[in-house]
mmCIF file of N, CA, C and O in Angstrom:
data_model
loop_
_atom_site.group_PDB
_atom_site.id
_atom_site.type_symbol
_atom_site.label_atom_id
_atom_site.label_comp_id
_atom_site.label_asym_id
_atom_site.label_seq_id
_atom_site.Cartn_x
_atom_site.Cartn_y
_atom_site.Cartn_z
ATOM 1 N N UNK A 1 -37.217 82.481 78.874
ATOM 2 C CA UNK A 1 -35.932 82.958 78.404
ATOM 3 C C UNK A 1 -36.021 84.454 78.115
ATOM 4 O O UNK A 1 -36.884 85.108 77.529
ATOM 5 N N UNK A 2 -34.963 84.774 78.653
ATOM 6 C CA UNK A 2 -35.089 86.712 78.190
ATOM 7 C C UNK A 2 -34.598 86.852 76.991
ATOM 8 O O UNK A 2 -33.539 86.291 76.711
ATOM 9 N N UNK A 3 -35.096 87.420 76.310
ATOM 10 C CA UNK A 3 -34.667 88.634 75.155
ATOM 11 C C UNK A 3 -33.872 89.549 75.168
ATOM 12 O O UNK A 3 -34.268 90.529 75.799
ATOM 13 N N UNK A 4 -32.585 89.655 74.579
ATOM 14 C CA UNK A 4 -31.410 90.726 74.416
ATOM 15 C C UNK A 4 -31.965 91.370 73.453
ATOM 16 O O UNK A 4 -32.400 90.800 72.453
ATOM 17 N N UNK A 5 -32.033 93.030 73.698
ATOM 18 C CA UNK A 5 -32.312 93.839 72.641
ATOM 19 C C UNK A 5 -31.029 94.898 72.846
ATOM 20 O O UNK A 5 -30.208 94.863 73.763
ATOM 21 N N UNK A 6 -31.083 95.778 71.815
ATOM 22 C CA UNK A 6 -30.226 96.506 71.779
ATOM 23 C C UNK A 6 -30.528 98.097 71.121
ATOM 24 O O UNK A 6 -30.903 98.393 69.986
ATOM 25 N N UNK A 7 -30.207 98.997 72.312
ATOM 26 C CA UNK A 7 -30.491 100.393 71.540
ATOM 27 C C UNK A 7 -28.780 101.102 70.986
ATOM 28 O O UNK A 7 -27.662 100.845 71.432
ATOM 29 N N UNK A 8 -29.044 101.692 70.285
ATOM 30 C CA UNK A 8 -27.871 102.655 69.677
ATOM 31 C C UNK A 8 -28.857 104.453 69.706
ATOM 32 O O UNK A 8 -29.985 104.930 69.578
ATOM 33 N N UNK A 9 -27.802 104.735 69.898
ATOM 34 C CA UNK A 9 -27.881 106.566 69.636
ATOM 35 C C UNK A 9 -27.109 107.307 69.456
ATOM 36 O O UNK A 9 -26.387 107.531 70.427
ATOM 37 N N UNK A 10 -26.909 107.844 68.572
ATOM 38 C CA UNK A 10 -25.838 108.683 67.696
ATOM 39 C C UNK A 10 -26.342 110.165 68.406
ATOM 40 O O UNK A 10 -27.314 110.295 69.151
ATOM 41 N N UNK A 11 -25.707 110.892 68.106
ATOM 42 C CA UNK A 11 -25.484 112.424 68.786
ATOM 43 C C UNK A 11 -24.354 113.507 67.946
ATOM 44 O O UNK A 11 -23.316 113.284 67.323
ATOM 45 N N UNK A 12 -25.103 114.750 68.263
ATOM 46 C CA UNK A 12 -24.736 115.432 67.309
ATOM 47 C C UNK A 12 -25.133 117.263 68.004
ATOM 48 O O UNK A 12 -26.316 117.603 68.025
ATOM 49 N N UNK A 13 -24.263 118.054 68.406
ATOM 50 C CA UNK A 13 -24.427 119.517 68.276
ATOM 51 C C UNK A 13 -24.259 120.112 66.890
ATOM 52 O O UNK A 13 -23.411 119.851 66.037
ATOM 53 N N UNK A 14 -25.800 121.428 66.855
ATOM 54 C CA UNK A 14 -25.582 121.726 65.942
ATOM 55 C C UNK A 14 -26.068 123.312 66.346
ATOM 56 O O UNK A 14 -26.407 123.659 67.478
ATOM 57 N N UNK A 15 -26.020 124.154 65.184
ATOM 58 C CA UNK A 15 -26.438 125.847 65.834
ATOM 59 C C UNK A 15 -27.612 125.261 66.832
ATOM 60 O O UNK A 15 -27.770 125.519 68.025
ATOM 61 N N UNK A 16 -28.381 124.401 65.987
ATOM 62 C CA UNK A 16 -30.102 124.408 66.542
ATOM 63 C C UNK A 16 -30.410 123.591 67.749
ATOM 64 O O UNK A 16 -31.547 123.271 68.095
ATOM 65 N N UNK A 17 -29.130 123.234 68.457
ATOM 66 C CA UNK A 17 -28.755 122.345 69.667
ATOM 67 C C UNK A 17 -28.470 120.800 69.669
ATOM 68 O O UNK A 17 -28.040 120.426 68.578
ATOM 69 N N UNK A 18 -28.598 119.793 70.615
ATOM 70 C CA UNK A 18 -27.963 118.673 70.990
ATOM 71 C C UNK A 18 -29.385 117.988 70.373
ATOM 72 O O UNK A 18 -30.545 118.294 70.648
ATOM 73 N N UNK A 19 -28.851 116.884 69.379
ATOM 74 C CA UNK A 19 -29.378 116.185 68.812
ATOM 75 C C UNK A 19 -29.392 114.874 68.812
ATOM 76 O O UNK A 19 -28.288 114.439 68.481
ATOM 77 N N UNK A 20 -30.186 114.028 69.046
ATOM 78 C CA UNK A 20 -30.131 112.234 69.523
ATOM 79 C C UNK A 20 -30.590 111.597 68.197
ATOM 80 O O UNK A 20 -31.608 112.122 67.746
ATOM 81 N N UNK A 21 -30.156 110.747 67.582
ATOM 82 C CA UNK A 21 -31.065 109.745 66.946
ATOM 83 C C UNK A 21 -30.912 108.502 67.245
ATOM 84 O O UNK A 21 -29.929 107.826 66.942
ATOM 85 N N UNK A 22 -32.380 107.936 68.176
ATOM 86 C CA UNK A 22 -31.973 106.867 69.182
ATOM 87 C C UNK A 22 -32.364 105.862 67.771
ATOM 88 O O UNK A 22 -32.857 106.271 66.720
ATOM 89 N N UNK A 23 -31.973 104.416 68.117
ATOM 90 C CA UNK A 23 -32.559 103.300 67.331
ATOM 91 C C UNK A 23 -32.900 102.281 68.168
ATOM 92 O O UNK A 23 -32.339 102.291 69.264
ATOM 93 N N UNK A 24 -33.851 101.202 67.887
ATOM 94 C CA UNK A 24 -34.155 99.943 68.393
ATOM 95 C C UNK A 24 -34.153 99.028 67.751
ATOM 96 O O UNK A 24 -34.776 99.006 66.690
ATOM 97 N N UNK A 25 -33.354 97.852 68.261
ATOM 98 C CA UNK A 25 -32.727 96.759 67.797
ATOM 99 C C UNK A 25 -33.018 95.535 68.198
ATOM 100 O O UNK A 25 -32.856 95.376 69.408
ATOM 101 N N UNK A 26 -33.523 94.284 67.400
ATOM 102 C CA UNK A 26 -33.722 93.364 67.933
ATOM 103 C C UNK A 26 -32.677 92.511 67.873
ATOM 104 O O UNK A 26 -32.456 91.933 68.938
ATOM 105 N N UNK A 27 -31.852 92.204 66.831
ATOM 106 C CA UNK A 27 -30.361 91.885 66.893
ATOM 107 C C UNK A 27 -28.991 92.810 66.854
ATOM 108 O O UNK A 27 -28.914 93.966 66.439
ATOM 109 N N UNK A 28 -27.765 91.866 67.481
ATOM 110 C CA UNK A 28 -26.344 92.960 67.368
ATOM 111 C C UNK A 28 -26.025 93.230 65.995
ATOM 112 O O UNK A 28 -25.354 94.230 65.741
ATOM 113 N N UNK A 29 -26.428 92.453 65.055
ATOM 114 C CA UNK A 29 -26.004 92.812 63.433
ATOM 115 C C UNK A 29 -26.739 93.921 63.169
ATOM 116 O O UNK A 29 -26.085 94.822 62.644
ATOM 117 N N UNK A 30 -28.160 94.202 63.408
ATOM 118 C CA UNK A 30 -28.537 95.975 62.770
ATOM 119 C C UNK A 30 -27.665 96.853 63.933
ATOM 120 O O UNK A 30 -26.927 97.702 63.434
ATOM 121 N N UNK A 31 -27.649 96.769 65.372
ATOM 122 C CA UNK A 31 -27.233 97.429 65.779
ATOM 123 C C UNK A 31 -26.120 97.633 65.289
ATOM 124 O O UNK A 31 -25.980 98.856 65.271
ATOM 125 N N UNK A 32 -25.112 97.076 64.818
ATOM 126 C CA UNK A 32 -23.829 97.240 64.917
ATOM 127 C C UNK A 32 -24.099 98.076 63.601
ATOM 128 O O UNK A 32 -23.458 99.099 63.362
ATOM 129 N N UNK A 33 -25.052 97.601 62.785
ATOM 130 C CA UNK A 33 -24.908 98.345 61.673
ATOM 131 C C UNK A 33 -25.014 99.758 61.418
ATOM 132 O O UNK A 33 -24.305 100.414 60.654
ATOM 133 N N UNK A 34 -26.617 100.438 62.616
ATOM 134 C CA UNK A 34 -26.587 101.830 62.871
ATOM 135 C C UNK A 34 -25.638 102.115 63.475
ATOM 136 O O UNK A 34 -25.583 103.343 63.413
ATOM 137 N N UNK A 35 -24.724 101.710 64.111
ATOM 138 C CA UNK A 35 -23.545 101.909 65.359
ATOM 139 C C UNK A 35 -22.531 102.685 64.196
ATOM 140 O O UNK A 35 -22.114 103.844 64.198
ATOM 141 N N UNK A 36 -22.356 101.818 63.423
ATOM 142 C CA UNK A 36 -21.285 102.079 62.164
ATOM 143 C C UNK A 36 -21.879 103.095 61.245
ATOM 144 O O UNK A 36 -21.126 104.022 60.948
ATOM 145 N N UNK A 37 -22.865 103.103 60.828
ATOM 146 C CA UNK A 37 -23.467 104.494 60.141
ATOM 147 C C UNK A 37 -23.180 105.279 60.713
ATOM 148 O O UNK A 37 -22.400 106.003 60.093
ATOM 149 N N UNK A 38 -23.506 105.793 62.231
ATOM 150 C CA UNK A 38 -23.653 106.853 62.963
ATOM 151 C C UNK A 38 -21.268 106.896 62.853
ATOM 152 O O UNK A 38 -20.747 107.947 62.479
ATOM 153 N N UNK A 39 -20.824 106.297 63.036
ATOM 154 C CA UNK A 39 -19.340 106.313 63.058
ATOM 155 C C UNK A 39 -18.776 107.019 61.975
ATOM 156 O O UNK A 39 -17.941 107.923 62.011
ATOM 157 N N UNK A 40 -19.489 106.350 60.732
ATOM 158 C CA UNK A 40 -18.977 106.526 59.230
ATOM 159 C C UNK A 40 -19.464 108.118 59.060
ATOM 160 O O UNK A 40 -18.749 108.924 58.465
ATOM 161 N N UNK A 41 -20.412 108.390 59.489
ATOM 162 C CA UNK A 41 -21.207 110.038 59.463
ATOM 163 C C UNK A 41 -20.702 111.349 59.735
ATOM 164 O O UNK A 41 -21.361 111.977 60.564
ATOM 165 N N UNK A 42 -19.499 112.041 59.151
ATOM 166 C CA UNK A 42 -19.493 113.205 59.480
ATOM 167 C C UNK A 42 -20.032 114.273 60.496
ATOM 168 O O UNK A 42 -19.399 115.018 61.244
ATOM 169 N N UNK A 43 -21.477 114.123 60.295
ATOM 170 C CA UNK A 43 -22.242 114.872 60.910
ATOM 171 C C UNK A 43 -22.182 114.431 62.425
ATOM 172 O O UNK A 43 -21.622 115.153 63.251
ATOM 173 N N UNK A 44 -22.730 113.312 62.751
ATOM 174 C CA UNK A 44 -22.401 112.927 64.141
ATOM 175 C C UNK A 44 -21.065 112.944 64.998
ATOM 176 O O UNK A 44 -20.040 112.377 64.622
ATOM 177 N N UNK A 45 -21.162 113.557 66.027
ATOM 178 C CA UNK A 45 -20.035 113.648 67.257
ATOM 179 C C UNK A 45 -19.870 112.557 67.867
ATOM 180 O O UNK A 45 -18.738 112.437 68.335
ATOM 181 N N UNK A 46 -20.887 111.314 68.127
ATOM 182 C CA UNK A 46 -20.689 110.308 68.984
ATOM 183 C C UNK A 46 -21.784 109.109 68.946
ATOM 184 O O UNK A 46 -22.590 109.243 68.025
ATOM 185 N N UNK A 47 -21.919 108.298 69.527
ATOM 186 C CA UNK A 47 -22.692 107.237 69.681
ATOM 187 C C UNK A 47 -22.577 105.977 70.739
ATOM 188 O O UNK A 47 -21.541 105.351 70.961
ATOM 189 N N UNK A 48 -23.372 105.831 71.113
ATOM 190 C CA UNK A 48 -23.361 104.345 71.891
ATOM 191 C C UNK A 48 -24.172 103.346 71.422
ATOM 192 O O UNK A 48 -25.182 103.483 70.732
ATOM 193 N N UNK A 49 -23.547 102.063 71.940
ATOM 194 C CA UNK A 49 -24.034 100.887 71.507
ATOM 195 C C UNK A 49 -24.769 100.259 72.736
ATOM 196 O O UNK A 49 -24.427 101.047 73.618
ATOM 197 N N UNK A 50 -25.556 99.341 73.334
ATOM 198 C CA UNK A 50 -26.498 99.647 74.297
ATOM 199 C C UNK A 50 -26.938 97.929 74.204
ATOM 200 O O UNK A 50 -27.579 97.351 73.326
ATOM 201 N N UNK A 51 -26.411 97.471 75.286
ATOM 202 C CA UNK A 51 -27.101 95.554 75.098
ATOM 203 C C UNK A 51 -27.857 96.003 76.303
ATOM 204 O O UNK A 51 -27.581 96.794 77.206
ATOM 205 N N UNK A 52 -29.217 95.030 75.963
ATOM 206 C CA UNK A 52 -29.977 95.795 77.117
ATOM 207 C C UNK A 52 -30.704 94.053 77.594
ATOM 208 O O UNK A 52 -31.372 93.563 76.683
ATOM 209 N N UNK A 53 -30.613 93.327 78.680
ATOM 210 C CA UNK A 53 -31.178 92.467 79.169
ATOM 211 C C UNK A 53 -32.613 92.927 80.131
ATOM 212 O O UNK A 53 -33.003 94.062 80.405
ATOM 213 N N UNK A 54 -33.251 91.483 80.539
ATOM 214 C CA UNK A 54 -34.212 91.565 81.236
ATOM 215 C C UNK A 54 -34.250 92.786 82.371
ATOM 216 O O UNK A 54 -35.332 93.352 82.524
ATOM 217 N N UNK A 55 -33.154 93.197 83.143
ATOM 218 C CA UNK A 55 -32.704 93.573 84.087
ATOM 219 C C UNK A 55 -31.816 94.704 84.022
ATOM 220 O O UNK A 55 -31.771 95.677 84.775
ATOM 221 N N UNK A 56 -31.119 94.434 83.016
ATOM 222 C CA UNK A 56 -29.758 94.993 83.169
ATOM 223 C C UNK A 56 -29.765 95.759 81.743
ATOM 224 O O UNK A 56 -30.589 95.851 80.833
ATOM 225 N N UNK A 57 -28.583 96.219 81.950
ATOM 226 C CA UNK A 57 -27.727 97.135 80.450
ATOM 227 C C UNK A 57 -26.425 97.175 80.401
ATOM 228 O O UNK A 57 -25.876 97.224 81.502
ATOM 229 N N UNK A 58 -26.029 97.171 79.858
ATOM 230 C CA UNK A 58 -24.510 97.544 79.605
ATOM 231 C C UNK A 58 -24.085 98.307 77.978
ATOM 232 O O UNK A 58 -24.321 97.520 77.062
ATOM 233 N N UNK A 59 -23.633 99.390 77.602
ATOM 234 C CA UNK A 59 -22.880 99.694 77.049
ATOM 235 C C UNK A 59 -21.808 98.870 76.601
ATOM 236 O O UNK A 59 -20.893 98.661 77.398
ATOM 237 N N UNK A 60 -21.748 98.199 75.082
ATOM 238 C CA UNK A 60 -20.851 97.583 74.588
ATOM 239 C C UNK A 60 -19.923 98.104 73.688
ATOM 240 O O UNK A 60 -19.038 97.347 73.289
ATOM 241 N N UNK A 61 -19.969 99.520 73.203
ATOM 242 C CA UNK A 61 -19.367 100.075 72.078
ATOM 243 C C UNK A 61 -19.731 101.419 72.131
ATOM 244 O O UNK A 61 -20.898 101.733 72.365
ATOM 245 N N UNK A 62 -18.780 102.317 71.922
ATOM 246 C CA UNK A 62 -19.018 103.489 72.191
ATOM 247 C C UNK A 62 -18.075 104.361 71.280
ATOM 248 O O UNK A 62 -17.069 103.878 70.761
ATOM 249 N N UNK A 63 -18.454 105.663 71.117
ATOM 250 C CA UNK A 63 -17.260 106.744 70.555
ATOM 251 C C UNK A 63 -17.663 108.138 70.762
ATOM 252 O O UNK A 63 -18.789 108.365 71.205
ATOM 253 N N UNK A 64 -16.957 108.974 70.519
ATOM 254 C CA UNK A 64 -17.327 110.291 71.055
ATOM 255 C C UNK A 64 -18.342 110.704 72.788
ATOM 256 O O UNK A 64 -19.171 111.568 73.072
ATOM 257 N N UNK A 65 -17.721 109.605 73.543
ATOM 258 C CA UNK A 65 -18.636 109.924 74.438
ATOM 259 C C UNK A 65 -17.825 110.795 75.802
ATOM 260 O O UNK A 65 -18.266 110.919 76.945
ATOM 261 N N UNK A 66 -16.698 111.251 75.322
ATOM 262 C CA UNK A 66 -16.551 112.251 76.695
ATOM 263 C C UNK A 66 -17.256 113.207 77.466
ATOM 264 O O UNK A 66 -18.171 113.459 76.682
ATOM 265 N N UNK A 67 -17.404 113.717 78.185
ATOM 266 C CA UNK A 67 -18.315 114.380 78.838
ATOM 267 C C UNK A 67 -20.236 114.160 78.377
ATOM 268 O O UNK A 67 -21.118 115.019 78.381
ATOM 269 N N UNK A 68 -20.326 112.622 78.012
ATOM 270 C CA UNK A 68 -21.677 112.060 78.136
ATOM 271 C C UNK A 68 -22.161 111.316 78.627
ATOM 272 O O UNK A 68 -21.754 110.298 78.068
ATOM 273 N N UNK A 69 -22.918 110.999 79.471
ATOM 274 C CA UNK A 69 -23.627 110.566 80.236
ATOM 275 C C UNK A 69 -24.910 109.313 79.117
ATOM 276 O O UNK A 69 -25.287 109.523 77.964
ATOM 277 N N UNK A 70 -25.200 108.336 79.848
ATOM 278 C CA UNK A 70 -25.872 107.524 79.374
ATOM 279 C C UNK A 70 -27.276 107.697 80.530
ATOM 280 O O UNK A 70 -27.027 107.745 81.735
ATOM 281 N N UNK A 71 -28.489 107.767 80.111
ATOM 282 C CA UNK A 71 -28.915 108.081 81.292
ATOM 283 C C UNK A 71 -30.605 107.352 80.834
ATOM 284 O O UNK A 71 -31.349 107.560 79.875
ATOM 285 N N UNK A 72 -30.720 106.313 82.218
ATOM 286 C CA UNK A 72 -31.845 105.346 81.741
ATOM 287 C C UNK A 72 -33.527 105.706 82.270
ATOM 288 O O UNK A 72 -33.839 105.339 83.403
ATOM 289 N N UNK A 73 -33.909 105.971 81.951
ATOM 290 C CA UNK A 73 -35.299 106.742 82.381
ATOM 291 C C UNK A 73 -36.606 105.446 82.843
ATOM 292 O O UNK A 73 -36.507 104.254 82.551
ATOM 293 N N UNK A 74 -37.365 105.857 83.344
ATOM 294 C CA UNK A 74 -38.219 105.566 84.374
ATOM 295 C C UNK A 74 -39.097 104.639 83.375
ATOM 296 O O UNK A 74 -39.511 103.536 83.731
ATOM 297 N N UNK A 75 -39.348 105.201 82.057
ATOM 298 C CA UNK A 75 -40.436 103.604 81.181
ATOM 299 C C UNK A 75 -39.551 102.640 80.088
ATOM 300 O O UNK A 75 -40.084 102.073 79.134
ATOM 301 N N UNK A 76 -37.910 102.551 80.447
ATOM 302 C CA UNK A 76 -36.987 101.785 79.855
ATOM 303 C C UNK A 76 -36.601 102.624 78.511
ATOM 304 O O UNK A 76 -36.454 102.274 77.340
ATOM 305 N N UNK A 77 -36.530 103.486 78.966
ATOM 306 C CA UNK A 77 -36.121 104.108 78.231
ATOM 307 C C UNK A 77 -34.676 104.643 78.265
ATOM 308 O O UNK A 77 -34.190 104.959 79.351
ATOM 309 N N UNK A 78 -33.773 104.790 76.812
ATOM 310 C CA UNK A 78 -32.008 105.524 77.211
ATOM 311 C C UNK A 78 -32.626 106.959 76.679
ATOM 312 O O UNK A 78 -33.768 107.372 76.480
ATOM 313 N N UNK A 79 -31.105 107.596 76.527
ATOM 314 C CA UNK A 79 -31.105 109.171 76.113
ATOM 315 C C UNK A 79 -29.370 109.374 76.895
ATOM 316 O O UNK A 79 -29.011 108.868 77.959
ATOM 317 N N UNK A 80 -28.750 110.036 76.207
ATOM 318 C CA UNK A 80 -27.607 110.549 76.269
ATOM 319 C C UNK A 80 -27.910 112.494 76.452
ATOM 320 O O UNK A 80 -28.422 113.254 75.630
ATOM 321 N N UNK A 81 -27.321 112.820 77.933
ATOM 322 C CA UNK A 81 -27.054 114.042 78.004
ATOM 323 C C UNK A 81 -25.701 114.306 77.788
ATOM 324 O O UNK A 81 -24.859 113.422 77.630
ATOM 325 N N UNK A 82 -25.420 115.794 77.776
ATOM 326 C CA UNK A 82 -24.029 116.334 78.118
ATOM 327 C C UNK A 82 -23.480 116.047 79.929
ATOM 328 O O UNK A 82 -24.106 116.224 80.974
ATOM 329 N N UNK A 83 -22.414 115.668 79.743
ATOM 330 C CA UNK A 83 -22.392 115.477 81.446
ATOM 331 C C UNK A 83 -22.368 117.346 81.768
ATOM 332 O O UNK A 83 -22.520 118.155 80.853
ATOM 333 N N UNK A 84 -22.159 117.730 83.155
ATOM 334 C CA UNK A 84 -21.965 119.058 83.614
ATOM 335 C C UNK A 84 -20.177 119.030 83.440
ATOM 336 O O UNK A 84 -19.339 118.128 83.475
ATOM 337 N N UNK A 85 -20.136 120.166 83.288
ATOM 338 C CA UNK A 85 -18.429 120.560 83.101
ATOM 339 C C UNK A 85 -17.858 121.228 84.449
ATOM 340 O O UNK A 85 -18.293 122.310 84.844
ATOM 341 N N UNK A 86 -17.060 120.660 84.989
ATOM 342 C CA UNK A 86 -16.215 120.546 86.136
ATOM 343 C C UNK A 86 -15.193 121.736 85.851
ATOM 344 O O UNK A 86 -14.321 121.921 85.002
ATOM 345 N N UNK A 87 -15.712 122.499 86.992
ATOM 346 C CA UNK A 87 -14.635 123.845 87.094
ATOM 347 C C UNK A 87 -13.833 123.951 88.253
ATOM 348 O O UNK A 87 -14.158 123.979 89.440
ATOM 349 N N UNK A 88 -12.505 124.014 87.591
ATOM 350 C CA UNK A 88 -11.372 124.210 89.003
ATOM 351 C C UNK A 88 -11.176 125.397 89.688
ATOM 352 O O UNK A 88 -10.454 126.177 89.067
ATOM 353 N N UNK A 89 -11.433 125.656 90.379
ATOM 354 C CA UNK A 89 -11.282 127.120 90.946
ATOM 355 C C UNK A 89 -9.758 127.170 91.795
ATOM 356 O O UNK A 89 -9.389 128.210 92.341
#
């Protein structure tokens, strides 16, 4: 049987640049719970919520994520960039 885990990462620009604080979750109740800290937080611009199967992922909850990118790296690993900004000429 597979294991559902779940990452969250809150995000945040500041003078000193783009800031992540990823979390790891073995159930949706802490996640949801950092999900909601990172929401309730002033300081943070955004966050995602992150169900992550044997295989797969999906994004279940999200905020502040316009121009961000979810982006899954090579040892299962997430991380949220800035997407690139689209210029009309």
């Amino acid at each position: 049987m597979t294991k559902t885990t779940y990452r969250v990462i809150g995000f945040y620009q500041d003078e000193n640049g783009f800031w992540q604080c990823p979390a790891f979750c073995s159930s949706i109740g802490y996640a949801q719970g950092f999900f909601n800290g990172h929401k309730n937080d002033p300081q943070m611009d955004g966050a995602v919520l992150i169900q992550v199967d044997h295989e797969t992922w999906q994004i279940i909850d999200e905020f502040g994520t316009e121009n961000i990118s979810v982006v899954y790296g090579p040892l299962g690993n997430f991380k949220v960039e800035r997407s690139a900004e689209l210029v009309m000429v």
